[in-house]
Amino acid sequence: MNAPQSTAPRKRVAVLISGRGSNMEALIAACADPAFPAGIVSVISNRADAKGLERAQAAGLSTTVIDHKAFAGREPFEAALSAHIEAVGADIICLAGFMRLLTAGFVTRWQDRMINIHPSLIPAFRGLHTHERVIEAGVRVHGCTVHFVRAEMDDGPIIVQAALPVRPDDTADSLGARVLTREHQIYPLALRLLAEGKVRVEGNRAIIDAAADDITLINPPLSA
Ligand SMILES: Nc1nc2c(c(=O)[nH]1)N[C@@H](CN(C=O)c1ccc(C(=O)N[C@@H](CCC(=O)O)C(=O)O)cc1)CN2
Ligand SMILES: NCC(=O)N[C@@H]1O[C@H](COP(=O)([O-])[O-])[C@@H](O)[C@H]1O
């Protein structure tokens, strides 16, 4: 039974991608439900060859390429990004495999309205090549995180995490595939909680309002 349709206007979301776009697709699928408290108004890529652009167009969404290489530095690139995001009236920015380090100026401009998905249980394994590093380190539990973006890479207040066991026979690819499945579950959940106003930031912590009826999903039991 669908949750009662809230009368609040749906939050307007800009999704930033650089590549494949499978997390963007998970967000598109969630936003297709009229009862979902957010809708995607623009998909922006810094790469014209991002496969995600075709997927967004196939879903009938407006897509825009703002190529960082066309600008004389991060700030002018980000000024063009902000101008477009303001023009489409976005309330929330979702980074979904967006592979450009954003400056402190841009992060402050969109403070606590910009979230990112990262394929590790931050603060462990921040940065790139997380699955390879997890296997190399021999850790037993791995996962993914949706967090608010801060100037420091992969360092913001954590909204949702999902954990899973590392199998003895795991390769970076097999582990990455299981983590990606969890990413596609937790990103729509985090966006829903944020769009429903159920997340507030205190210092470097994200506080989820306890009434959020899907609290159990935030600490899901370790699944295979
Ligand atoms: N200020 C921040 N910017 C970004 C964050 C963040 O947490 N704070 N998250 C990232 C996403 N990301 C990891 O989650 C990430 C993005 C980019 C890079 C990186 O090394 N980029 C290089 C260029 C790589 C390329 O263009 O292919 C760079 O920007 O010079 C690492 C991790 C989004 N931005
Ligand atoms: N540090 C950022 C980072 O590593 N992000 C990761 O890039 C992939 C993008 O896949 P997608 O384009 O299919 O969503 C995802 O696994 C995401 O967590």
PDB file of C-alpha atoms and ligand atoms in Angstrom:
ATOM      1  CA  MET A   1       0.000   0.000   0.000  1.00  0.00           C
ATOM      2  CA  ASN A   2       1.664   3.296  -1.153  1.00  0.00           C
ATOM      3  CA  ALA A   3       2.561   5.728   1.658  1.00  0.00           C
ATOM      4  CA  PRO A   4      -0.039   8.562   1.879  1.00  0.00           C
ATOM      5  CA  GLN A   5       0.873  11.140  -0.817  1.00  0.00           C
ATOM      6  CA  SER A   6       2.414  14.143   0.964  1.00  0.00           C
ATOM      7  CA  THR A   7       1.080  17.491  -0.194  1.00  0.00           C
ATOM      8  CA  ALA A   8       4.587  19.037   0.001  1.00  0.00           C
ATOM      9  CA  PRO A   9       5.970  19.831  -3.483  1.00  0.00           C
ATOM     10  CA  ARG A  10       8.508  17.243  -4.607  1.00  0.00           C
ATOM     11  CA  LYS A  11      12.107  18.332  -4.163  1.00  0.00           C
ATOM     12  CA  ARG A  12      13.867  19.152  -7.436  1.00  0.00           C
ATOM     13  CA  VAL A  13      17.029  17.084  -7.950  1.00  0.00           C
ATOM     14  CA  ALA A  14      20.050  17.589 -10.220  1.00  0.00           C
ATOM     15  CA  VAL A  15      22.102  14.403 -10.725  1.00  0.00           C
ATOM     16  CA  LEU A  16      25.804  14.772 -11.650  1.00  0.00           C
ATOM     17  CA  ILE A  17      27.489  11.866 -13.425  1.00  0.00           C
ATOM     18  CA  SER A  18      30.739  11.113 -15.263  1.00  0.00           C
ATOM     19  CA  GLY A  19      30.163   7.575 -16.494  1.00  0.00           C
ATOM     20  CA  ARG A  20      27.877   4.508 -16.546  1.00  0.00           C
ATOM     21  CA  GLY A  21      25.049   6.014 -14.465  1.00  0.00           C
ATOM     22  CA  SER A  22      23.654   2.924 -12.699  1.00  0.00           C
ATOM     23  CA  ASN A  23      23.172   4.856  -9.428  1.00  0.00           C
ATOM     24  CA  MET A  24      21.458   7.597 -11.421  1.00  0.00           C
ATOM     25  CA  GLU A  25      19.163   4.889 -12.855  1.00  0.00           C
ATOM     26  CA  ALA A  26      18.302   3.690  -9.330  1.00  0.00           C
ATOM     27  CA  LEU A  27      17.340   7.277  -8.477  1.00  0.00           C
ATOM     28  CA  ILE A  28      15.286   7.573 -11.688  1.00  0.00           C
ATOM     29  CA  ALA A  29      13.395   4.384 -10.787  1.00  0.00           C
ATOM     30  CA  ALA A  30      12.639   5.680  -7.278  1.00  0.00           C
ATOM     31  CA  CYS A  31      11.515   9.086  -8.572  1.00  0.00           C
ATOM     32  CA  ALA A  32       9.105   7.374 -10.984  1.00  0.00           C
ATOM     33  CA  ASP A  33       6.821   6.696  -7.989  1.00  0.00           C
ATOM     34  CA  PRO A  34       4.514   9.751  -7.678  1.00  0.00           C
ATOM     35  CA  ALA A  35       4.589   9.275  -3.885  1.00  0.00           C
ATOM     36  CA  PHE A  36       8.414   9.686  -3.874  1.00  0.00           C
ATOM     37  CA  PRO A  37       9.230  13.107  -2.370  1.00  0.00           C
ATOM     38  CA  ALA A  38      11.695  14.127  -5.101  1.00  0.00           C
ATOM     39  CA  GLY A  39      11.941  14.330  -8.894  1.00  0.00           C
ATOM     40  CA  ILE A  40      14.973  14.623 -11.196  1.00  0.00           C
ATOM     41  CA  VAL A  41      14.927  17.877 -13.167  1.00  0.00           C
ATOM     42  CA  SER A  42      18.376  17.614 -14.775  1.00  0.00           C
ATOM     43  CA  VAL A  43      21.173  15.116 -15.404  1.00  0.00           C
ATOM     44  CA  ILE A  44      24.551  16.809 -15.865  1.00  0.00           C
ATOM     45  CA  SER A  45      27.761  15.128 -17.038  1.00  0.00           C
ATOM     46  CA  ASN A  46      31.280  16.511 -17.221  1.00  0.00           C
ATOM     47  CA  ARG A  47      31.964  13.951 -19.990  1.00  0.00           C
ATOM     48  CA  ALA A  48      30.082  13.873 -23.309  1.00  0.00           C
ATOM     49  CA  ASP A  49      30.839  10.133 -23.649  1.00  0.00           C
ATOM     50  CA  ALA A  50      29.178   9.198 -20.332  1.00  0.00           C
ATOM     51  CA  LYS A  51      26.950   6.147 -20.965  1.00  0.00           C
ATOM     52  CA  GLY A  52      24.567   7.468 -18.308  1.00  0.00           C
ATOM     53  CA  LEU A  53      23.495  10.277 -20.661  1.00  0.00           C
ATOM     54  CA  GLU A  54      21.803   7.820 -23.013  1.00  0.00           C
ATOM     55  CA  ARG A  55      20.084   6.136 -20.048  1.00  0.00           C
ATOM     56  CA  ALA A  56      18.778   9.501 -18.802  1.00  0.00           C
ATOM     57  CA  GLN A  57      17.551  10.472 -22.270  1.00  0.00           C
ATOM     58  CA  ALA A  58      15.857   7.067 -22.582  1.00  0.00           C
ATOM     59  CA  ALA A  59      14.048   7.890 -19.332  1.00  0.00           C
ATOM     60  CA  GLY A  60      12.864  11.194 -20.886  1.00  0.00           C
ATOM     61  CA  LEU A  61      15.066  13.352 -18.654  1.00  0.00           C
ATOM     62  CA  SER A  62      16.813  16.605 -19.649  1.00  0.00           C
ATOM     63  CA  THR A  63      20.567  16.073 -19.986  1.00  0.00           C
ATOM     64  CA  THR A  64      23.397  18.618 -20.140  1.00  0.00           C
ATOM     65  CA  VAL A  65      27.135  18.215 -20.751  1.00  0.00           C
ATOM     66  CA  ILE A  66      29.394  20.727 -18.994  1.00  0.00           C
ATOM     67  CA  ASP A  67      32.871  19.532 -19.955  1.00  0.00           C
ATOM     68  CA  HIS A  68      35.493  20.456 -17.326  1.00  0.00           C
ATOM     69  CA  LYS A  69      38.161  20.397 -20.035  1.00  0.00           C
ATOM     70  CA  ALA A  70      36.476  23.376 -21.729  1.00  0.00           C
ATOM     71  CA  PHE A  71      37.239  25.599 -18.755  1.00  0.00           C
ATOM     72  CA  ALA A  72      40.466  27.223 -17.547  1.00  0.00           C
ATOM     73  CA  GLY A  73      40.233  25.662 -14.084  1.00  0.00           C
ATOM     74  CA  ARG A  74      37.884  24.240 -11.430  1.00  0.00           C
ATOM     75  CA  GLU A  75      36.252  27.527 -10.391  1.00  0.00           C
ATOM     76  CA  PRO A  76      35.038  28.587 -13.898  1.00  0.00           C
ATOM     77  CA  PHE A  77      33.865  24.997 -14.504  1.00  0.00           C
ATOM     78  CA  GLU A  78      31.959  25.016 -11.217  1.00  0.00           C
ATOM     79  CA  ALA A  79      30.515  28.478 -11.925  1.00  0.00           C
ATOM     80  CA  ALA A  80      28.947  27.006 -15.088  1.00  0.00           C
ATOM     81  CA  LEU A  81      27.729  24.010 -13.071  1.00  0.00           C
ATOM     82  CA  SER A  82      26.128  26.256 -10.400  1.00  0.00           C
ATOM     83  CA  ALA A  83      24.544  28.513 -13.024  1.00  0.00           C
ATOM     84  CA  HIS A  84      22.855  25.510 -14.674  1.00  0.00           C
ATOM     85  CA  ILE A  85      21.774  23.961 -11.363  1.00  0.00           C
ATOM     86  CA  GLU A  86      20.265  27.301 -10.275  1.00  0.00           C
ATOM     87  CA  ALA A  87      18.601  27.714 -13.684  1.00  0.00           C
ATOM     88  CA  VAL A  88      16.776  24.369 -13.315  1.00  0.00           C
ATOM     89  CA  GLY A  89      15.789  25.319  -9.767  1.00  0.00           C
ATOM     90  CA  ALA A  90      17.353  22.266  -8.112  1.00  0.00           C
ATOM     91  CA  ASP A  91      16.947  21.906  -4.335  1.00  0.00           C
ATOM     92  CA  ILE A  92      19.217  18.862  -4.012  1.00  0.00           C
ATOM     93  CA  ILE A  93      22.351  17.701  -5.880  1.00  0.00           C
ATOM     94  CA  CYS A  94      23.120  13.977  -6.109  1.00  0.00           C
ATOM     95  CA  LEU A  95      26.673  13.034  -7.147  1.00  0.00           C
ATOM     96  CA  ALA A  96      26.406   9.626  -8.808  1.00  0.00           C
ATOM     97  CA  GLY A  97      29.815   8.471 -10.055  1.00  0.00           C
ATOM     98  CA  PHE A  98      30.775  12.118 -10.603  1.00  0.00           C
ATOM     99  CA  MET A  99      34.534  12.041 -10.775  1.00  0.00           C
ATOM    100  CA  ARG A 100      35.590  15.659 -10.310  1.00  0.00           C
ATOM    101  CA  LEU A 101      36.961  16.933  -6.986  1.00  0.00           C
ATOM    102  CA  LEU A 102      34.767  19.936  -6.096  1.00  0.00           C
ATOM    103  CA  THR A 103      36.309  23.011  -4.511  1.00  0.00           C
ATOM    104  CA  ALA A 104      35.408  24.301  -1.046  1.00  0.00           C
ATOM    105  CA  GLY A 105      33.613  27.240  -2.688  1.00  0.00           C
ATOM    106  CA  PHE A 106      31.218  24.998  -4.609  1.00  0.00           C
ATOM    107  CA  VAL A 107      30.718  22.695  -1.617  1.00  0.00           C
ATOM    108  CA  THR A 108      29.848  25.672   0.632  1.00  0.00           C
ATOM    109  CA  ARG A 109      27.472  27.065  -2.033  1.00  0.00           C
ATOM    110  CA  TRP A 110      25.483  23.809  -1.884  1.00  0.00           C
ATOM    111  CA  GLN A 111      26.221  22.948   1.785  1.00  0.00           C
ATOM    112  CA  ASP A 112      23.980  20.150   3.140  1.00  0.00           C
ATOM    113  CA  ARG A 113      22.053  20.021  -0.136  1.00  0.00           C
ATOM    114  CA  MET A 114      24.614  17.913  -1.988  1.00  0.00           C
ATOM    115  CA  ILE A 115      25.094  14.153  -1.350  1.00  0.00           C
ATOM    116  CA  ASN A 116      27.423  11.518  -2.778  1.00  0.00           C
ATOM    117  CA  ILE A 117      27.556   7.721  -2.996  1.00  0.00           C
ATOM    118  CA  HIS A 118      30.920   6.132  -2.175  1.00  0.00           C
ATOM    119  CA  PRO A 119      31.768   2.405  -2.491  1.00  0.00           C
ATOM    120  CA  SER A 120      33.157   1.873   0.991  1.00  0.00           C
ATOM    121  CA  LEU A 121      32.155   2.187   4.655  1.00  0.00           C
ATOM    122  CA  ILE A 122      33.700   5.648   5.162  1.00  0.00           C
ATOM    123  CA  PRO A 123      35.818   6.763   6.907  1.00  0.00           C
ATOM    124  CA  ALA A 124      37.455   3.471   5.842  1.00  0.00           C
ATOM    125  CA  PHE A 125      38.818   3.321   2.291  1.00  0.00           C
ATOM    126  CA  ARG A 126      38.173   6.858   1.169  1.00  0.00           C
ATOM    127  CA  GLY A 127      39.311   7.674  -2.404  1.00  0.00           C
ATOM    128  CA  LEU A 128      39.531   5.374  -5.403  1.00  0.00           C
ATOM    129  CA  HIS A 129      39.873   1.598  -6.053  1.00  0.00           C
ATOM    130  CA  THR A 130      38.109   0.711  -2.795  1.00  0.00           C
ATOM    131  CA  HIS A 131      37.333  -2.958  -3.599  1.00  0.00           C
ATOM    132  CA  GLU A 132      40.926  -3.792  -4.547  1.00  0.00           C
ATOM    133  CA  ARG A 133      42.189  -2.096  -1.383  1.00  0.00           C
ATOM    134  CA  VAL A 134      39.635  -3.911   0.796  1.00  0.00           C
ATOM    135  CA  ILE A 135      40.724  -7.295  -0.504  1.00  0.00           C
ATOM    136  CA  GLU A 136      44.401  -6.335  -0.194  1.00  0.00           C
ATOM    137  CA  ALA A 137      43.810  -5.302   3.421  1.00  0.00           C
ATOM    138  CA  GLY A 138      41.982  -8.545   4.217  1.00  0.00           C
ATOM    139  CA  VAL A 139      39.072  -6.817   5.961  1.00  0.00           C
ATOM    140  CA  ARG A 140      35.954  -8.989   6.492  1.00  0.00           C
ATOM    141  CA  VAL A 141      33.221  -6.390   6.130  1.00  0.00           C
ATOM    142  CA  HIS A 142      32.798  -3.887   3.307  1.00  0.00           C
ATOM    143  CA  GLY A 143      29.986  -1.795   1.907  1.00  0.00           C
ATOM    144  CA  CYS A 144      28.920   1.618   0.692  1.00  0.00           C
ATOM    145  CA  THR A 145      27.938   5.028   2.035  1.00  0.00           C
ATOM    146  CA  VAL A 146      25.751   7.983   1.108  1.00  0.00           C
ATOM    147  CA  HIS A 147      27.134  11.122   2.719  1.00  0.00           C
ATOM    148  CA  PHE A 148      26.851  14.890   2.569  1.00  0.00           C
ATOM    149  CA  VAL A 149      29.690  16.321   0.463  1.00  0.00           C
ATOM    150  CA  ARG A 150      32.446  18.290   2.203  1.00  0.00           C
ATOM    151  CA  ALA A 151      35.563  19.936   0.761  1.00  0.00           C
ATOM    152  CA  GLU A 152      37.638  16.993   2.045  1.00  0.00           C
ATOM    153  CA  MET A 153      37.165  13.958  -0.256  1.00  0.00           C
ATOM    154  CA  ASP A 154      34.646  11.331   1.040  1.00  0.00           C
ATOM    155  CA  ASP A 155      34.532  13.000   4.454  1.00  0.00           C
ATOM    156  CA  GLY A 156      31.017  14.354   5.044  1.00  0.00           C
ATOM    157  CA  PRO A 157      28.238  13.473   7.506  1.00  0.00           C
ATOM    158  CA  ILE A 158      27.016   9.921   6.869  1.00  0.00           C
ATOM    159  CA  ILE A 159      23.323   9.497   6.007  1.00  0.00           C
ATOM    160  CA  VAL A 160      22.989   5.791   5.090  1.00  0.00           C
ATOM    161  CA  GLN A 161      25.407   2.857   4.978  1.00  0.00           C
ATOM    162  CA  ALA A 162      25.011  -0.763   3.908  1.00  0.00           C
ATOM    163  CA  ALA A 163      27.445  -3.473   4.913  1.00  0.00           C
ATOM    164  CA  LEU A 164      28.178  -6.916   3.521  1.00  0.00           C
ATOM    165  CA  PRO A 165      30.673  -9.685   4.217  1.00  0.00           C
ATOM    166  CA  VAL A 166      33.822 -10.101   2.103  1.00  0.00           C
ATOM    167  CA  ARG A 167      33.979 -13.685   0.858  1.00  0.00           C
ATOM    168  CA  PRO A 168      37.293 -15.574   0.913  1.00  0.00           C
ATOM    169  CA  ASP A 169      37.016 -16.118  -2.856  1.00  0.00           C
ATOM    170  CA  ASP A 170      36.050 -12.532  -3.673  1.00  0.00           C
ATOM    171  CA  THR A 171      37.753 -10.606  -6.446  1.00  0.00           C
ATOM    172  CA  ALA A 172      37.470  -6.820  -6.725  1.00  0.00           C
ATOM    173  CA  ASP A 173      34.861  -7.381  -9.457  1.00  0.00           C
ATOM    174  CA  SER A 174      32.707  -9.889  -7.565  1.00  0.00           C
ATOM    175  CA  LEU A 175      32.841  -7.762  -4.409  1.00  0.00           C
ATOM    176  CA  GLY A 176      32.192  -4.549  -6.390  1.00  0.00           C
ATOM    177  CA  ALA A 177      29.119  -6.100  -8.012  1.00  0.00           C
ATOM    178  CA  ARG A 178      27.562  -6.979  -4.634  1.00  0.00           C
ATOM    179  CA  VAL A 179      28.378  -3.527  -3.259  1.00  0.00           C
ATOM    180  CA  LEU A 180      26.824  -1.862  -6.324  1.00  0.00           C
ATOM    181  CA  THR A 181      23.551  -3.707  -5.666  1.00  0.00           C
ATOM    182  CA  ARG A 182      23.505  -2.219  -2.166  1.00  0.00           C
ATOM    183  CA  GLU A 183      24.389   1.233  -3.543  1.00  0.00           C
ATOM    184  CA  HIS A 184      21.250   1.108  -5.687  1.00  0.00           C
ATOM    185  CA  GLN A 185      19.229   0.388  -2.527  1.00  0.00           C
ATOM    186  CA  ILE A 186      20.690   2.987  -0.160  1.00  0.00           C
ATOM    187  CA  TYR A 187      20.921   5.964  -2.547  1.00  0.00           C
ATOM    188  CA  PRO A 188      17.124   6.246  -3.109  1.00  0.00           C
ATOM    189  CA  LEU A 189      16.607   5.753   0.657  1.00  0.00           C
ATOM    190  CA  ALA A 190      19.027   8.570   1.512  1.00  0.00           C
ATOM    191  CA  LEU A 191      17.438  10.879  -1.077  1.00  0.00           C
ATOM    192  CA  ARG A 192      13.968  10.097   0.283  1.00  0.00           C
ATOM    193  CA  LEU A 193      14.989  10.814   3.880  1.00  0.00           C
ATOM    194  CA  LEU A 194      16.658  14.106   2.832  1.00  0.00           C
ATOM    195  CA  ALA A 195      13.741  15.175   0.612  1.00  0.00           C
ATOM    196  CA  GLU A 196      11.258  14.403   3.423  1.00  0.00           C
ATOM    197  CA  GLY A 197      13.270  16.667   5.748  1.00  0.00           C
ATOM    198  CA  LYS A 198      14.153  13.730   8.027  1.00  0.00           C
ATOM    199  CA  VAL A 199      17.897  14.440   8.041  1.00  0.00           C
ATOM    200  CA  ARG A 200      19.667  17.244   9.899  1.00  0.00           C
ATOM    201  CA  VAL A 201      23.372  17.907  10.314  1.00  0.00           C
ATOM    202  CA  GLU A 202      24.985  18.484  13.708  1.00  0.00           C
ATOM    203  CA  GLY A 203      28.716  19.120  13.406  1.00  0.00           C
ATOM    204  CA  ASN A 204      30.060  16.323  11.213  1.00  0.00           C
ATOM    205  CA  ARG A 205      27.145  14.003  11.983  1.00  0.00           C
ATOM    206  CA  ALA A 206      23.873  13.457  10.148  1.00  0.00           C
ATOM    207  CA  ILE A 207      20.961  12.896  12.522  1.00  0.00           C
ATOM    208  CA  ILE A 208      18.086  10.890  11.047  1.00  0.00           C
ATOM    209  CA  ASP A 209      14.783  11.733  12.722  1.00  0.00           C
ATOM    210  CA  ALA A 210      13.988   8.579  14.661  1.00  0.00           C
ATOM    211  CA  ALA A 211      10.429   8.578  13.416  1.00  0.00           C
ATOM    212  CA  ALA A 212      11.790   7.643  10.005  1.00  0.00           C
ATOM    213  CA  ASP A 213       9.971   4.319   9.775  1.00  0.00           C
ATOM    214  CA  ASP A 214      12.687   2.678   7.702  1.00  0.00           C
ATOM    215  CA  ILE A 215      15.429   3.120  10.299  1.00  0.00           C
ATOM    216  CA  THR A 216      16.133  -0.625  10.096  1.00  0.00           C
ATOM    217  CA  LEU A 217      17.240  -0.167   6.511  1.00  0.00           C
ATOM    218  CA  ILE A 218      19.998   2.106   7.684  1.00  0.00           C
ATOM    219  CA  ASN A 219      21.694  -0.708   9.559  1.00  0.00           C
ATOM    220  CA  PRO A 220      20.567  -3.647   7.452  1.00  0.00           C
ATOM    221  CA  PRO A 221      21.471  -7.133   8.734  1.00  0.00           C
ATOM    222  CA  LEU A 222      24.597  -8.359   6.964  1.00  0.00           C
ATOM    223  CA  SER A 223      23.343  -9.962   3.807  1.00  0.00           C
ATOM    224  CA  ALA A 224      25.159 -12.437   1.637  1.00  0.00           C
TER     225      ALA A 224
HETATM  226  N1  LIG B   1      34.994  18.165  -2.499  1.00  0.00           N
HETATM  227  C1  LIG B   1      34.535  16.944  -2.839  1.00  0.00           C
HETATM  228  N2  LIG B   1      34.368  16.646  -4.141  1.00  0.00           N
HETATM  229  C2  LIG B   1      33.873  15.432  -4.466  1.00  0.00           C
HETATM  230  C3  LIG B   1      33.573  14.465  -3.456  1.00  0.00           C
HETATM  231  C4  LIG B   1      33.753  14.809  -2.093  1.00  0.00           C
HETATM  232  O1  LIG B   1      33.481  13.991  -1.171  1.00  0.00           O
HETATM  233  N3  LIG B   1      34.232  16.062  -1.821  1.00  0.00           N
HETATM  234  N4  LIG B   1      33.136  13.205  -3.815  1.00  0.00           N
HETATM  235  C5  LIG B   1      33.460  12.935  -5.165  1.00  0.00           C
HETATM  236  C6  LIG B   1      33.333  11.592  -5.711  1.00  0.00           C
HETATM  237  N5  LIG B   1      34.556  10.892  -5.549  1.00  0.00           N
HETATM  238  C7  LIG B   1      34.517   9.980  -4.566  1.00  0.00           C
HETATM  239  O2  LIG B   1      33.425   9.713  -4.003  1.00  0.00           O
HETATM  240  C8  LIG B   1      35.768  11.226  -6.305  1.00  0.00           C
HETATM  241  C9  LIG B   1      35.728  12.065  -7.343  1.00  0.00           C
HETATM  242  C10 LIG B   1      36.919  12.431  -8.020  1.00  0.00           C
HETATM  243  C11 LIG B   1      38.100  11.920  -7.693  1.00  0.00           C
HETATM  244  C12 LIG B   1      39.343  12.327  -8.438  1.00  0.00           C
HETATM  245  O3  LIG B   1      40.430  11.954  -8.080  1.00  0.00           O
HETATM  246  N6  LIG B   1      39.142  13.167  -9.497  1.00  0.00           N
HETATM  247  C13 LIG B   1      40.231  13.723 -10.271  1.00  0.00           C
HETATM  248  C14 LIG B   1      39.970  13.523 -11.752  1.00  0.00           C
HETATM  249  C15 LIG B   1      39.546  12.195 -12.110  1.00  0.00           C
HETATM  250  C16 LIG B   1      38.845  12.211 -13.456  1.00  0.00           C
HETATM  251  O4  LIG B   1      38.444  13.281 -13.963  1.00  0.00           O
HETATM  252  O5  LIG B   1      38.618  11.073 -13.923  1.00  0.00           O
HETATM  253  C17 LIG B   1      40.244  15.231 -10.096  1.00  0.00           C
HETATM  254  O6  LIG B   1      39.163  15.805  -9.835  1.00  0.00           O
HETATM  255  O7  LIG B   1      41.321  15.790 -10.358  1.00  0.00           O
HETATM  256  C18 LIG B   1      38.145  11.053  -6.617  1.00  0.00           C
HETATM  257  C19 LIG B   1      36.974  10.693  -5.923  1.00  0.00           C
HETATM  258  C20 LIG B   1      32.968  13.956  -6.123  1.00  0.00           C
HETATM  259  N7  LIG B   1      33.666  15.157  -5.787  1.00  0.00           N
HETATM  260  N1  LIG B   2      34.607   7.936  -5.264  1.00  0.00           N
HETATM  261  C1  LIG B   2      33.449   8.006  -6.082  1.00  0.00           C
HETATM  262  C2  LIG B   2      33.178   6.646  -6.547  1.00  0.00           C
HETATM  263  O1  LIG B   2      34.068   5.829  -6.561  1.00  0.00           O
HETATM  264  N2  LIG B   2      31.920   6.441  -6.908  1.00  0.00           N
HETATM  265  C3  LIG B   2      31.529   5.137  -7.385  1.00  0.00           C
HETATM  266  O2  LIG B   2      31.591   5.132  -8.814  1.00  0.00           O
HETATM  267  C4  LIG B   2      30.622   4.166  -9.283  1.00  0.00           C
HETATM  268  C5  LIG B   2      29.762   4.854 -10.307  1.00  0.00           C
HETATM  269  O3  LIG B   2      28.918   3.905 -10.890  1.00  0.00           O
HETATM  270  P1  LIG B   2      27.637   4.379 -11.713  1.00  0.00           P
HETATM  271  O4  LIG B   2      28.120   5.420 -12.729  1.00  0.00           O
HETATM  272  O5  LIG B   2      27.134   3.124 -12.364  1.00  0.00           O
HETATM  273  O6  LIG B   2      26.640   4.981 -10.742  1.00  0.00           O
HETATM  274  C6  LIG B   2      29.807   3.724  -8.063  1.00  0.00           C
HETATM  275  O7  LIG B   2      30.267   2.472  -7.573  1.00  0.00           O
HETATM  276  C7  LIG B   2      30.092   4.812  -7.053  1.00  0.00           C
HETATM  277  O8  LIG B   2      30.024   4.387  -5.692  1.00  0.00           O
END
